[in-house]
mmCIF file of C-alpha atoms and ligand atoms in Angstrom:
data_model
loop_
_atom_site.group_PDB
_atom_site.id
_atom_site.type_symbol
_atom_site.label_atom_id
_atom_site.label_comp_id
_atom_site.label_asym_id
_atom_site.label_seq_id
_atom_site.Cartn_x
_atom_site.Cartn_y
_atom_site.Cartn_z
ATOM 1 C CA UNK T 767 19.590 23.923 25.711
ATOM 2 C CA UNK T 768 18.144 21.020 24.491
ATOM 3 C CA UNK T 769 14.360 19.131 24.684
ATOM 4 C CA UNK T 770 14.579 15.840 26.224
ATOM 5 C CA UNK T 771 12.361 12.940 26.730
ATOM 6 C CA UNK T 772 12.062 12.725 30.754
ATOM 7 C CA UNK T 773 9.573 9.993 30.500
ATOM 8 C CA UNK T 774 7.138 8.149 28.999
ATOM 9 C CA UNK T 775 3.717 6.484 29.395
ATOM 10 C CA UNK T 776 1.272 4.000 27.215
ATOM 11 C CA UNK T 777 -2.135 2.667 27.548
ATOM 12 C CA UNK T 778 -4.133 0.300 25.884
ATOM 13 C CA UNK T 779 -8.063 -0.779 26.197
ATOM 14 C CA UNK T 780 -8.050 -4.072 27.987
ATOM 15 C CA UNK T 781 -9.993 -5.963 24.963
ATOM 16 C CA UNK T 782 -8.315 -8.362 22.720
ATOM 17 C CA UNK T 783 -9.689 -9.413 19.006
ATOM 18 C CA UNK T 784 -7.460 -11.613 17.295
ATOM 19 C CA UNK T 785 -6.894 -12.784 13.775
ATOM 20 C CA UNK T 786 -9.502 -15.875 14.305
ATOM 21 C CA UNK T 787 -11.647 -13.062 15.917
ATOM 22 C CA UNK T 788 -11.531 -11.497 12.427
ATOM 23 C CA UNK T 789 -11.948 -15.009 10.644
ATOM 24 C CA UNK T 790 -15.620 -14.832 12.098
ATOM 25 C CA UNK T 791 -15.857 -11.557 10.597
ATOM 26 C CA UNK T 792 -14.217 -11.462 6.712
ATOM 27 C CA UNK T 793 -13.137 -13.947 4.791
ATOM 28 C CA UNK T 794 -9.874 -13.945 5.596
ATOM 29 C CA UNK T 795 -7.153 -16.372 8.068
ATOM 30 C CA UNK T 796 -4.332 -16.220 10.425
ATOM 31 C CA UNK T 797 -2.112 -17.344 8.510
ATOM 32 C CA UNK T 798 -3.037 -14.725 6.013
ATOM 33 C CA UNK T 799 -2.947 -11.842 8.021
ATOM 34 C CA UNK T 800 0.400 -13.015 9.847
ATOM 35 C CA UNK T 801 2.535 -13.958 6.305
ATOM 36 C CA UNK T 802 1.549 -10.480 4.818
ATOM 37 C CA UNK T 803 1.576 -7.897 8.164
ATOM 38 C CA UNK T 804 3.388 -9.562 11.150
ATOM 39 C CA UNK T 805 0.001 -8.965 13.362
ATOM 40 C CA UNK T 806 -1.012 -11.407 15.704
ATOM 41 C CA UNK T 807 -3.994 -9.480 17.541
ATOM 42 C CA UNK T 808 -4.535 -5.708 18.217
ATOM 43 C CA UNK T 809 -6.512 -3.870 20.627
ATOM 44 C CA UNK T 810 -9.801 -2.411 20.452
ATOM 45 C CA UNK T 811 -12.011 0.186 22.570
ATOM 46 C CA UNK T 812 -15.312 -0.839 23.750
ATOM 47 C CA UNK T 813 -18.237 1.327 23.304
ATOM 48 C CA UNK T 814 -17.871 4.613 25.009
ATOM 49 C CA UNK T 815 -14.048 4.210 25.072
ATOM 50 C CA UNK T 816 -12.863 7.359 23.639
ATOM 51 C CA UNK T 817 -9.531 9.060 22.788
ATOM 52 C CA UNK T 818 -9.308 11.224 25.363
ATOM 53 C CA UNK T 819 -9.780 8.405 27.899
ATOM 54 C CA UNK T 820 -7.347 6.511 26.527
ATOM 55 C CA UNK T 821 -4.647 9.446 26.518
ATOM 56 C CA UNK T 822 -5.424 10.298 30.300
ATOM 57 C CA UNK T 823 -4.247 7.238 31.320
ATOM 58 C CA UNK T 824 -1.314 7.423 29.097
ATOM 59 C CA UNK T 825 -0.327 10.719 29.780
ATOM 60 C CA UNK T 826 -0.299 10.087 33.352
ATOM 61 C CA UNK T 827 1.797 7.134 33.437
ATOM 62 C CA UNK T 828 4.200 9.496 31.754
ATOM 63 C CA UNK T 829 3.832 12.605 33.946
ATOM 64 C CA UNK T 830 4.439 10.044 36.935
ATOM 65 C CA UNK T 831 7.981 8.860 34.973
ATOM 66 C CA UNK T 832 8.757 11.944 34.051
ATOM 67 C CA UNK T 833 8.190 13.203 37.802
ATOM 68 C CA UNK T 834 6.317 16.370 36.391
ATOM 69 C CA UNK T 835 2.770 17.479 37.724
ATOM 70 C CA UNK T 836 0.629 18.337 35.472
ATOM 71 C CA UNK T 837 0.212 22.437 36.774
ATOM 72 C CA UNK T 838 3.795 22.290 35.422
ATOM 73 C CA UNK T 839 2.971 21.462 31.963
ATOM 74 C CA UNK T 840 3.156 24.643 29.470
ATOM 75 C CA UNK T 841 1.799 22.767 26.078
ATOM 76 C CA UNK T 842 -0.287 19.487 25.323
ATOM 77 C CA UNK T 843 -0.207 18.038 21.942
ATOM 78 C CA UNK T 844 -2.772 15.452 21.246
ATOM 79 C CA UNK T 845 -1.546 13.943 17.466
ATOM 80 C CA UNK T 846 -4.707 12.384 16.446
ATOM 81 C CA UNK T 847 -6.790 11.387 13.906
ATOM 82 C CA UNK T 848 -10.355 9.597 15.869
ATOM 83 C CA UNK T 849 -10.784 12.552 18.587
ATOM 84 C CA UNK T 850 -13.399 12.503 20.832
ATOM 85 C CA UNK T 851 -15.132 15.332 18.794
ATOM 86 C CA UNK T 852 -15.011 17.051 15.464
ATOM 87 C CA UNK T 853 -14.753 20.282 17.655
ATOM 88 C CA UNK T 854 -13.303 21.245 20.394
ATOM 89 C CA UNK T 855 -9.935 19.902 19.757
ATOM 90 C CA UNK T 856 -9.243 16.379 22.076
ATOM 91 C CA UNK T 857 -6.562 17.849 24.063
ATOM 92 C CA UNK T 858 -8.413 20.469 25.770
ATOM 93 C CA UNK T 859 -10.664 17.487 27.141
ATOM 94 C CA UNK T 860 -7.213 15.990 27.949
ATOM 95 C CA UNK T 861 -5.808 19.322 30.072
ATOM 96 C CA UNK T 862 -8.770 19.429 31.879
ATOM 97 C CA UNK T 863 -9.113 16.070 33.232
ATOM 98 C CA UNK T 864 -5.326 16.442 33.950
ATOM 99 C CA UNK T 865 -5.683 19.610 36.036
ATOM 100 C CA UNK T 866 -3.147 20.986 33.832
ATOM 101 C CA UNK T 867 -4.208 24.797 34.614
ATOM 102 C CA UNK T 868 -1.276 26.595 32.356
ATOM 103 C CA UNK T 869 -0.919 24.590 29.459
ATOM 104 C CA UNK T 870 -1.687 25.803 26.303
ATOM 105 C CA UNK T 871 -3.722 22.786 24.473
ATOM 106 C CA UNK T 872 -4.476 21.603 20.698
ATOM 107 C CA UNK T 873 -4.334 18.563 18.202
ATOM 108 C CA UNK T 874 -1.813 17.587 15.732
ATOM 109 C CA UNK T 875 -3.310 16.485 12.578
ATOM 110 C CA UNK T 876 -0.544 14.410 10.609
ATOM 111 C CA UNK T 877 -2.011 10.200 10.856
ATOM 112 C CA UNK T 878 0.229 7.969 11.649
ATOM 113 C CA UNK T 879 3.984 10.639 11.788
ATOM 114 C CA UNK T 880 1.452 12.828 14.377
ATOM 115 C CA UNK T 881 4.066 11.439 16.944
ATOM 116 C CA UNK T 882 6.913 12.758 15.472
ATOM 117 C CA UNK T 883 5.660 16.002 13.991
ATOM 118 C CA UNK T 884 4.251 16.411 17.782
ATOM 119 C CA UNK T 885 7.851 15.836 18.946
ATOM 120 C CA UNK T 886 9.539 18.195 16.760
ATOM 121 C CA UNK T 887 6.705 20.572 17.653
ATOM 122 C CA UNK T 888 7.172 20.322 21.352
ATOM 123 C CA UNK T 889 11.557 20.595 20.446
ATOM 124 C CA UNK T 890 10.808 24.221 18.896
ATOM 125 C CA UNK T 891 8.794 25.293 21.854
ATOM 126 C CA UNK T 892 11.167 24.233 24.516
ATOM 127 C CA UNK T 893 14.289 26.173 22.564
ATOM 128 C CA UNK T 894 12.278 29.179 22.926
ATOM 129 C CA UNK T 895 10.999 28.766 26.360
ATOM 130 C CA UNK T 896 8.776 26.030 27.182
ATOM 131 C CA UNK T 897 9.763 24.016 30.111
ATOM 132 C CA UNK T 898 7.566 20.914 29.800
ATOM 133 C CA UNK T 899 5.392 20.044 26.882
ATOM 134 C CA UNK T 900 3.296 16.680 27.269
ATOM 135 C CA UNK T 901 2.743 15.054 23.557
ATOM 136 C CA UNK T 902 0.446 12.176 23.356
ATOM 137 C CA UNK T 903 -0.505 9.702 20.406
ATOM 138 C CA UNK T 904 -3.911 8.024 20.998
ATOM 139 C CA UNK T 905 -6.587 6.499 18.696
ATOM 140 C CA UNK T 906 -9.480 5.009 18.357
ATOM 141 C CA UNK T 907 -8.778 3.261 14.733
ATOM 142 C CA UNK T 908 -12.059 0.694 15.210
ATOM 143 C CA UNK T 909 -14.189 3.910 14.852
ATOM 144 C CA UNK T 910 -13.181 4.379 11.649
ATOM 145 C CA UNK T 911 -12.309 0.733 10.556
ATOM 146 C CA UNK T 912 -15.012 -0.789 7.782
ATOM 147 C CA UNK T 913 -15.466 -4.193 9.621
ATOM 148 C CA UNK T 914 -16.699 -5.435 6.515
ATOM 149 C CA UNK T 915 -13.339 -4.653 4.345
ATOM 150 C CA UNK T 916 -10.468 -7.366 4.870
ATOM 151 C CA UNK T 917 -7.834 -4.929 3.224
ATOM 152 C CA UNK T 918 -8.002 -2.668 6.185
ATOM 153 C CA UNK T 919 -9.695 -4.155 9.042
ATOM 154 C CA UNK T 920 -6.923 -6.251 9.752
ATOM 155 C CA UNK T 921 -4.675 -3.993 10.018
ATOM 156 C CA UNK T 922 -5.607 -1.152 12.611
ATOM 157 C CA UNK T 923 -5.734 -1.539 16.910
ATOM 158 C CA UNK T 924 -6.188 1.226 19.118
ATOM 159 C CA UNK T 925 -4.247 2.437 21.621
ATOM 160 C CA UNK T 926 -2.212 5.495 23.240
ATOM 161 C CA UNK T 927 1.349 6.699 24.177
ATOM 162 C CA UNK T 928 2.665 9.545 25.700
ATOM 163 C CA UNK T 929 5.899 11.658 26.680
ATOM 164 C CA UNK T 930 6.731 14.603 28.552
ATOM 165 C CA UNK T 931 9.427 16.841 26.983
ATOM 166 C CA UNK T 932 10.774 18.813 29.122
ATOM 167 C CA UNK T 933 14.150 21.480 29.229
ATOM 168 C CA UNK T 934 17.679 20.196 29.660
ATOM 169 C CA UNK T 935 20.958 21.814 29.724
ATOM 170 C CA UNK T 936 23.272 18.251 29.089
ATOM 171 C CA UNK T 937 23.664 17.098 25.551
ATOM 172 C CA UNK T 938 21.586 14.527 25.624
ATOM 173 C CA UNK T 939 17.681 14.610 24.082
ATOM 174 C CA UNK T 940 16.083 15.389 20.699
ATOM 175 C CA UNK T 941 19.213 15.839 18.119
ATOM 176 C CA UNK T 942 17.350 16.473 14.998
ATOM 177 C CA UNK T 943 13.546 16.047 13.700
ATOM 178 C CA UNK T 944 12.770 15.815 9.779
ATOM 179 C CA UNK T 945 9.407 15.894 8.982
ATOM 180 C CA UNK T 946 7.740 15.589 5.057
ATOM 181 C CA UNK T 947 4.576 15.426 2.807
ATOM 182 C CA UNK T 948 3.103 15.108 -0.445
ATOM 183 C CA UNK T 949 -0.103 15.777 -0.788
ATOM 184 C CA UNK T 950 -0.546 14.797 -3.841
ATOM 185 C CA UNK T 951 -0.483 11.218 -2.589
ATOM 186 C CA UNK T 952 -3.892 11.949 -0.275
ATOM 187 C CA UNK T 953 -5.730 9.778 -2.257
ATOM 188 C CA UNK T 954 -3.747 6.606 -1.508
ATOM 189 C CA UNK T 955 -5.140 6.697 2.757
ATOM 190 C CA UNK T 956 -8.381 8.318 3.315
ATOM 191 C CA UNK T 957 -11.573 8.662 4.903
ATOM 192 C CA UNK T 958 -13.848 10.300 2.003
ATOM 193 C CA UNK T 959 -16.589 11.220 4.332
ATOM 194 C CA UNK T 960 -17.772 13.166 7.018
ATOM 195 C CA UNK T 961 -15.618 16.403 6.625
ATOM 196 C CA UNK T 962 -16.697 19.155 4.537
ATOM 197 C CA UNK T 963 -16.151 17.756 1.202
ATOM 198 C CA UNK T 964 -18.532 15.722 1.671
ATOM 199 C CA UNK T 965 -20.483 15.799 5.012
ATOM 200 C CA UNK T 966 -22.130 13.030 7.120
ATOM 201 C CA UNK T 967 -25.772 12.306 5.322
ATOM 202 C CA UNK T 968 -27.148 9.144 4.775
ATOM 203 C CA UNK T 969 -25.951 8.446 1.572
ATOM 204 C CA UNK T 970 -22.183 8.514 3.218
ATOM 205 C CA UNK T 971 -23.030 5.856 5.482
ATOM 206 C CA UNK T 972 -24.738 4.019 3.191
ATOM 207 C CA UNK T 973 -21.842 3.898 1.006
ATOM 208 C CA UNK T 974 -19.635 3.283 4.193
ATOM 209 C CA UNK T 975 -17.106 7.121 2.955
ATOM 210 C CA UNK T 976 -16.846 7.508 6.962
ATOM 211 C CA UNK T 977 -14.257 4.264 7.094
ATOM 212 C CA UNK T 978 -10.948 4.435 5.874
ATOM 213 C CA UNK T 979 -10.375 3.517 2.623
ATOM 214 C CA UNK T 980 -6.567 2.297 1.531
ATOM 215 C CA UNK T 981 -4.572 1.711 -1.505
ATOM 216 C CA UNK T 982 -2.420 -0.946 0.559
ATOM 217 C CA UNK T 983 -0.085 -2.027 -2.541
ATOM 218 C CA UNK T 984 0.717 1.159 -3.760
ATOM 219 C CA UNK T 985 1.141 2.442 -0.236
ATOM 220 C CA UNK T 986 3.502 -0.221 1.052
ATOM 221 C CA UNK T 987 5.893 0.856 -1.992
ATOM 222 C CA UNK T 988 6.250 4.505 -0.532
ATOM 223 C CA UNK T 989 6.609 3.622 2.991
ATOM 224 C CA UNK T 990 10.242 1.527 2.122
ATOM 225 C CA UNK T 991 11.086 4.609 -0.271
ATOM 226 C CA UNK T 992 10.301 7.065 2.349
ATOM 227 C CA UNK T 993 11.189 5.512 5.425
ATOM 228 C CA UNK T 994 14.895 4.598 4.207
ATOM 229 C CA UNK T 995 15.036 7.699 2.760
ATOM 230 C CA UNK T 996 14.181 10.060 5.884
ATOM 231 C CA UNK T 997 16.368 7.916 8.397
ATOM 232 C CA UNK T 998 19.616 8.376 5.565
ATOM 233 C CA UNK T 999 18.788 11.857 6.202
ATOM 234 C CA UNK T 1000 18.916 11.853 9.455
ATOM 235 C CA UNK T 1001 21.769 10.266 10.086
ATOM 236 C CA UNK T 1002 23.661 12.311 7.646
ATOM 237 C CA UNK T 1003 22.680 15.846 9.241
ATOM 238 C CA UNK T 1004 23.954 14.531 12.481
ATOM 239 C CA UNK T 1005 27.340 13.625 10.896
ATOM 240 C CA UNK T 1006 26.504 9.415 12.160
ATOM 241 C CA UNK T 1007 25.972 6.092 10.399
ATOM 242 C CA UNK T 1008 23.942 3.415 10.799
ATOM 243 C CA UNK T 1009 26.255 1.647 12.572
ATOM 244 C CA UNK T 1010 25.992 4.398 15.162
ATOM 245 C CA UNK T 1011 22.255 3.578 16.195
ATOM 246 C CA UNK T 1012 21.402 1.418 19.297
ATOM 247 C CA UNK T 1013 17.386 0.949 18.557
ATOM 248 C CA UNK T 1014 15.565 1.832 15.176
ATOM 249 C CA UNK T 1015 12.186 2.855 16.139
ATOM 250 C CA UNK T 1016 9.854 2.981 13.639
ATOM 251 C CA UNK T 1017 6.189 2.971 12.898
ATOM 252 C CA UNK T 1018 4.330 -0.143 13.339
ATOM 253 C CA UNK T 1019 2.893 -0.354 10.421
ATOM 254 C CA UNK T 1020 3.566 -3.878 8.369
ATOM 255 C CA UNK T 1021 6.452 -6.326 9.561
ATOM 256 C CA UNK T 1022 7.525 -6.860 5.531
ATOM 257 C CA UNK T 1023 7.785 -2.891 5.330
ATOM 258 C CA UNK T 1024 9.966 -2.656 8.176
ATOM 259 C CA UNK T 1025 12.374 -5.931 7.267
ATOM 260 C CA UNK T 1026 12.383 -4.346 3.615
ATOM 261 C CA UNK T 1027 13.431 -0.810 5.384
ATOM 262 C CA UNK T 1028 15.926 -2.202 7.920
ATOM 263 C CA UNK T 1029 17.493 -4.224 5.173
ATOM 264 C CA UNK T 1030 18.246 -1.820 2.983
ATOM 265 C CA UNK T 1031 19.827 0.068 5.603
ATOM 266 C CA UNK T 1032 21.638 -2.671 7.064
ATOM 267 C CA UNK T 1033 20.075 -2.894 9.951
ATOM 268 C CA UNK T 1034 20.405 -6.266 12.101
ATOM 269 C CA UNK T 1035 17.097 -7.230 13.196
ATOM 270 C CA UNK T 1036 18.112 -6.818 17.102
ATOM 271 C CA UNK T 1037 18.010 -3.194 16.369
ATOM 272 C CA UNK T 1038 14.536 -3.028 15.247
ATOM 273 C CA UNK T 1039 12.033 -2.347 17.833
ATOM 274 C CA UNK T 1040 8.352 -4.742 16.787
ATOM 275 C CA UNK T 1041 5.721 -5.305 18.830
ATOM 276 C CA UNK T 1042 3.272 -4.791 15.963
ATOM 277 C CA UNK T 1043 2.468 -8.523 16.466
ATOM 278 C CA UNK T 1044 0.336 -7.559 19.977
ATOM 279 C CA UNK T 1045 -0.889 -4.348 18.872
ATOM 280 C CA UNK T 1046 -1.412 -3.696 14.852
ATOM 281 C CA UNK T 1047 -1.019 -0.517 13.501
ATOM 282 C CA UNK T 1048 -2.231 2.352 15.783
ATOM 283 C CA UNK T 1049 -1.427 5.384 13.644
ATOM 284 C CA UNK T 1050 -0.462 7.999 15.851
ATOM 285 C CA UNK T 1051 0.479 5.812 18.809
ATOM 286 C CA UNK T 1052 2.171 3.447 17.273
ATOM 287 C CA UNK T 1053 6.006 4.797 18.312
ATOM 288 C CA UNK T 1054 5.517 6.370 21.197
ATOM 289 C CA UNK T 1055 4.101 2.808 22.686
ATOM 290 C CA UNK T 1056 6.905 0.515 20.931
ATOM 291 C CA UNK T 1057 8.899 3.182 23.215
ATOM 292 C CA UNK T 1058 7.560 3.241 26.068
ATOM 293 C CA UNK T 1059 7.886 -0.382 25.624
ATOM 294 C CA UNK T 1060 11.144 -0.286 24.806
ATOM 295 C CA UNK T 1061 12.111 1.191 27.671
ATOM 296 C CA UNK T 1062 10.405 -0.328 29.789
ATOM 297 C CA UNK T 1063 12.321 -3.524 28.756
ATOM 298 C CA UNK T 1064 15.245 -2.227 29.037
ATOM 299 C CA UNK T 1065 16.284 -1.721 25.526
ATOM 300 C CA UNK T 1066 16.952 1.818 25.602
ATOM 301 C CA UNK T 1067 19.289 2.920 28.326
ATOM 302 C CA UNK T 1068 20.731 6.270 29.126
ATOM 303 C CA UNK T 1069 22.965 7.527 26.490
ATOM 304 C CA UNK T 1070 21.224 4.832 23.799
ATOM 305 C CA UNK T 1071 21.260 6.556 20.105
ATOM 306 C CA UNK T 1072 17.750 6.036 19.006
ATOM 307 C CA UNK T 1073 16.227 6.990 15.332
ATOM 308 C CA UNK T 1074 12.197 7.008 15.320
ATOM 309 C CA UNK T 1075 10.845 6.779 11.792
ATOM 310 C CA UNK T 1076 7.177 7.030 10.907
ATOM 311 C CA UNK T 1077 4.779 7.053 7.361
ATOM 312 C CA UNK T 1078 1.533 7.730 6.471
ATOM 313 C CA UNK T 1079 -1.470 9.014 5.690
ATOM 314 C CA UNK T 1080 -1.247 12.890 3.666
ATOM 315 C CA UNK T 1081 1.171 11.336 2.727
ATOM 316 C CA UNK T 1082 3.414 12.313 5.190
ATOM 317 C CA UNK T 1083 6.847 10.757 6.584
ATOM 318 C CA UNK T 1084 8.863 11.886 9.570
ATOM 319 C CA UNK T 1085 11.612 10.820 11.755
ATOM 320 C CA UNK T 1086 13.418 12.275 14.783
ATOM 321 C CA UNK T 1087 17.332 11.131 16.217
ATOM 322 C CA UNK T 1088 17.192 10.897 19.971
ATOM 323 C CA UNK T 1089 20.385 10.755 22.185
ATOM 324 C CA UNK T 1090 18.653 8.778 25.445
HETATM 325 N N1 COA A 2243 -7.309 -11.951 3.894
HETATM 326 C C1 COA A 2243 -7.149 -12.730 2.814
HETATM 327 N N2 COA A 2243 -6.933 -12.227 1.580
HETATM 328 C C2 COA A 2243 -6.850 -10.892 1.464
HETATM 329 C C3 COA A 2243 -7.000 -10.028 2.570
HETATM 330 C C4 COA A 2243 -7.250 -10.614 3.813
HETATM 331 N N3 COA A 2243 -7.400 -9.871 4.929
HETATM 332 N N4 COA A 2243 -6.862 -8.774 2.143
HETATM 333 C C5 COA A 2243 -6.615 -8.807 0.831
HETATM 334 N N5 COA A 2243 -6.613 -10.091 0.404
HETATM 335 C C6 COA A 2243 -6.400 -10.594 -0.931
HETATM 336 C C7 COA A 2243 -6.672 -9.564 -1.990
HETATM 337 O O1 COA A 2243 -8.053 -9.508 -2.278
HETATM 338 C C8 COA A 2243 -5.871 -10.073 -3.154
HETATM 339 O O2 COA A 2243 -6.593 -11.118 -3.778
HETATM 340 P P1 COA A 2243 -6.630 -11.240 -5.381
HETATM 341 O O3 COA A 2243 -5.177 -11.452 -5.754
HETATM 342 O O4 COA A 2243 -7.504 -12.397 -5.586
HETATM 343 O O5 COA A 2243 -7.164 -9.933 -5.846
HETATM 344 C C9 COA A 2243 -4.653 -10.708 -2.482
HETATM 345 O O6 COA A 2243 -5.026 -10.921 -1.112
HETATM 346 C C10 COA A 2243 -3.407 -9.849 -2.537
HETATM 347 O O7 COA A 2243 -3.774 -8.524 -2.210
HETATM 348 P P2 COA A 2243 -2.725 -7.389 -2.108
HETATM 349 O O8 COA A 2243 -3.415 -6.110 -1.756
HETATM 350 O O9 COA A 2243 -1.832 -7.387 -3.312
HETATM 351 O O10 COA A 2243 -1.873 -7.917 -0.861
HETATM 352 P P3 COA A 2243 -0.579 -7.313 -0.229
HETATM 353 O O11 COA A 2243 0.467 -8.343 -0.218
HETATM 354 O O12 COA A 2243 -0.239 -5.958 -0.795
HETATM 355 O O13 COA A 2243 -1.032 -7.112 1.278
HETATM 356 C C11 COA A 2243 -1.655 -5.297 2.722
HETATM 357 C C12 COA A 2243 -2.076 -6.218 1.579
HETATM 358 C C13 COA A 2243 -2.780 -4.314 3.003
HETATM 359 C C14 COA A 2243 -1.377 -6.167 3.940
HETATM 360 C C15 COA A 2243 -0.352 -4.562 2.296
HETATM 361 O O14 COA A 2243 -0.523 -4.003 1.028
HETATM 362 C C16 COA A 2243 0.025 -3.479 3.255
HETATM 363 O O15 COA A 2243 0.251 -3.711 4.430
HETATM 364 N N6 COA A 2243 0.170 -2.246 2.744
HETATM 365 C C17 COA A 2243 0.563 -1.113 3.568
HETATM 366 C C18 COA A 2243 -0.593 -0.663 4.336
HETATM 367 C C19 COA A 2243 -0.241 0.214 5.456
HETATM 368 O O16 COA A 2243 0.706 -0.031 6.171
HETATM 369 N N7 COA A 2243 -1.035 1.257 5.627
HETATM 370 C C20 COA A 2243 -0.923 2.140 6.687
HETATM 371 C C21 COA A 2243 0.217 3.048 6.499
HETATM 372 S S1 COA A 2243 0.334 4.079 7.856
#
């Protein structure tokens, strides 16, 4: 028995700001923001555009690929980090505008690896039992963007991707998730305010704790240590080499982390899935929409060995070995 990805779905809010959006904004330039990240323009929501609406449409592009209806669904896992609400969890908004009447339904707090630990989440519940488990990655980073800091503004989109996991008897489908943290890196991605160490008054908005506040040099030099490290892992529990993988997957975080990553690997560029140019980094959904896209385009076929690898906030790291 094995959990397999029997399809996938993404979604993202129809406007555009681009880098000379942002030059109007902070003093910063295209050429900037393209030489140190890779991003072009990103997504954002307008107002009233919540998670939860942009995971419906997500998740049902996947249901519909997947050829499951959503009364068959036993789980939904909404890996998140802008939900609709501090309480109740986003994915019970999400099974009820599905009409998914069984599923059990809850979010999956891990930033950007929520993907992946989602995935590996959904592969335990199908070994003992599950038959279809929906996981979904959507955010609404421009919520909690400062618009006023050019270290992070730049870099977040919003955005949402989905898959349906469901039970399969061949050998193909999740090999092997690895997931990781260190907590006592918290302090290089947060958002101070707003939870209970230090609730919403107007003194946190004043000083601006409810945005996300990032340590970007520091944090670029764990994501290549991490990254590389989780994906030799990988590989080396499932007895395969790099040579081995048709399309490395991995979080779209910063083009010079993931040329940095794939090169100490030895991975050819052609194996590297990037679209972080269109869509900046969109935490959670990041992977599951490079996916979607990536299958979509063809570049992931039946039978196609594919390693995701994701990084960030907690810290945490993750990656999962898919045989297509
Ligand atoms: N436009 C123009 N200049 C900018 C800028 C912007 N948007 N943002 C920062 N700068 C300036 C800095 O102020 C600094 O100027 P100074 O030297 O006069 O102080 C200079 O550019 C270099 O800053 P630095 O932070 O060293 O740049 P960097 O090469 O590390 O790039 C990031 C910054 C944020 C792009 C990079 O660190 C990064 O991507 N880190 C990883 C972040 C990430 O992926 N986080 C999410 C993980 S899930």
């Amino acid at each position: 028995m094995r959990a397999c990805i029997a399809g996938m779905g993404s979604y993202v809010p129809v406007k555009v700001l681009t880098n000379t959006d942002l030059e109007g904004m902070v003093a910063t330039s295209d050429e900037w923001i393209v030489e140190r990240t890779g991003i072009r323009e990103r997504h954002v929501a307008s107002p009233g555009e919540a998670c939860s609406d942009l995971a419906v449409q997500a998740a049902e592009r996947a249901l519909a690929a997947a050829r499951v209806s959503a009364a068959e669904l036993d789980m939904i896992l909404l890996a998140t980090c802008t939900g609709d609400y501090p309480l109740p969890a986003t994915a019970c908004l999400i099974q009820h505008r599905l009409g998914a009447a069984k599923a059990a339904a809850c979010d999956v707090s891990a930033a950007c690896c929520g993907f992946v630990y989602a995935l590996s989440l959904a592969d335990a519940y199908i070994k003992t039992g599950m038959r279809h488990v929906l996981i979904i990655g959507s955010e609404v980073m421009s919520g909690i963007t400062d618009w006023t800091d050019r270290n992070t503004c730049i870099l977040f989109g919003d955005g949402a991707g989905a898959a349906v996991i469901s039970a399969s008897d061949n050998d193909r489908g999740i090999l092997s998730t690895h997931l990781r943290s260190d907590g006592s890196l918290c302090e290089l991605i947060t958002v101070p305010g707003g939870g209970s160490r230090l609730p919403l008054s107007e003194k946190v908005v004043a000083e601006r704790m409810q945005y996300i506040k990032m340590k970007g040099n520091e944090t670029f030099k764990v994501a290549v240590r991490t990254l590389e490290e989780v994906a030799r892992e990988t590989l080396a529990a499932n007895h395969l080499g790099v040579e081995d993988l048709d399309l490395y997957v991995p979080h779209q975080a910063n083009i010079r982390i993931l040329k940095a990553v794939a090169s100490r690997l030895g991975l050819p560029p052609e194996k590297v899935m990037l679209n972080l140019d269109r869509y900046g980094n969109t935490s959670a959904a990041s992977i599951p929409i490079a996916l979607d896209e990536a299958v979509r385009q063809g570049r992931i076929k039946e039978g196609s060995l594919v390693l995701l690898g994701a990084f960030g906030a907690g810290l945490t790291w993750a990656s999962a070995l898919i045989r297509w």
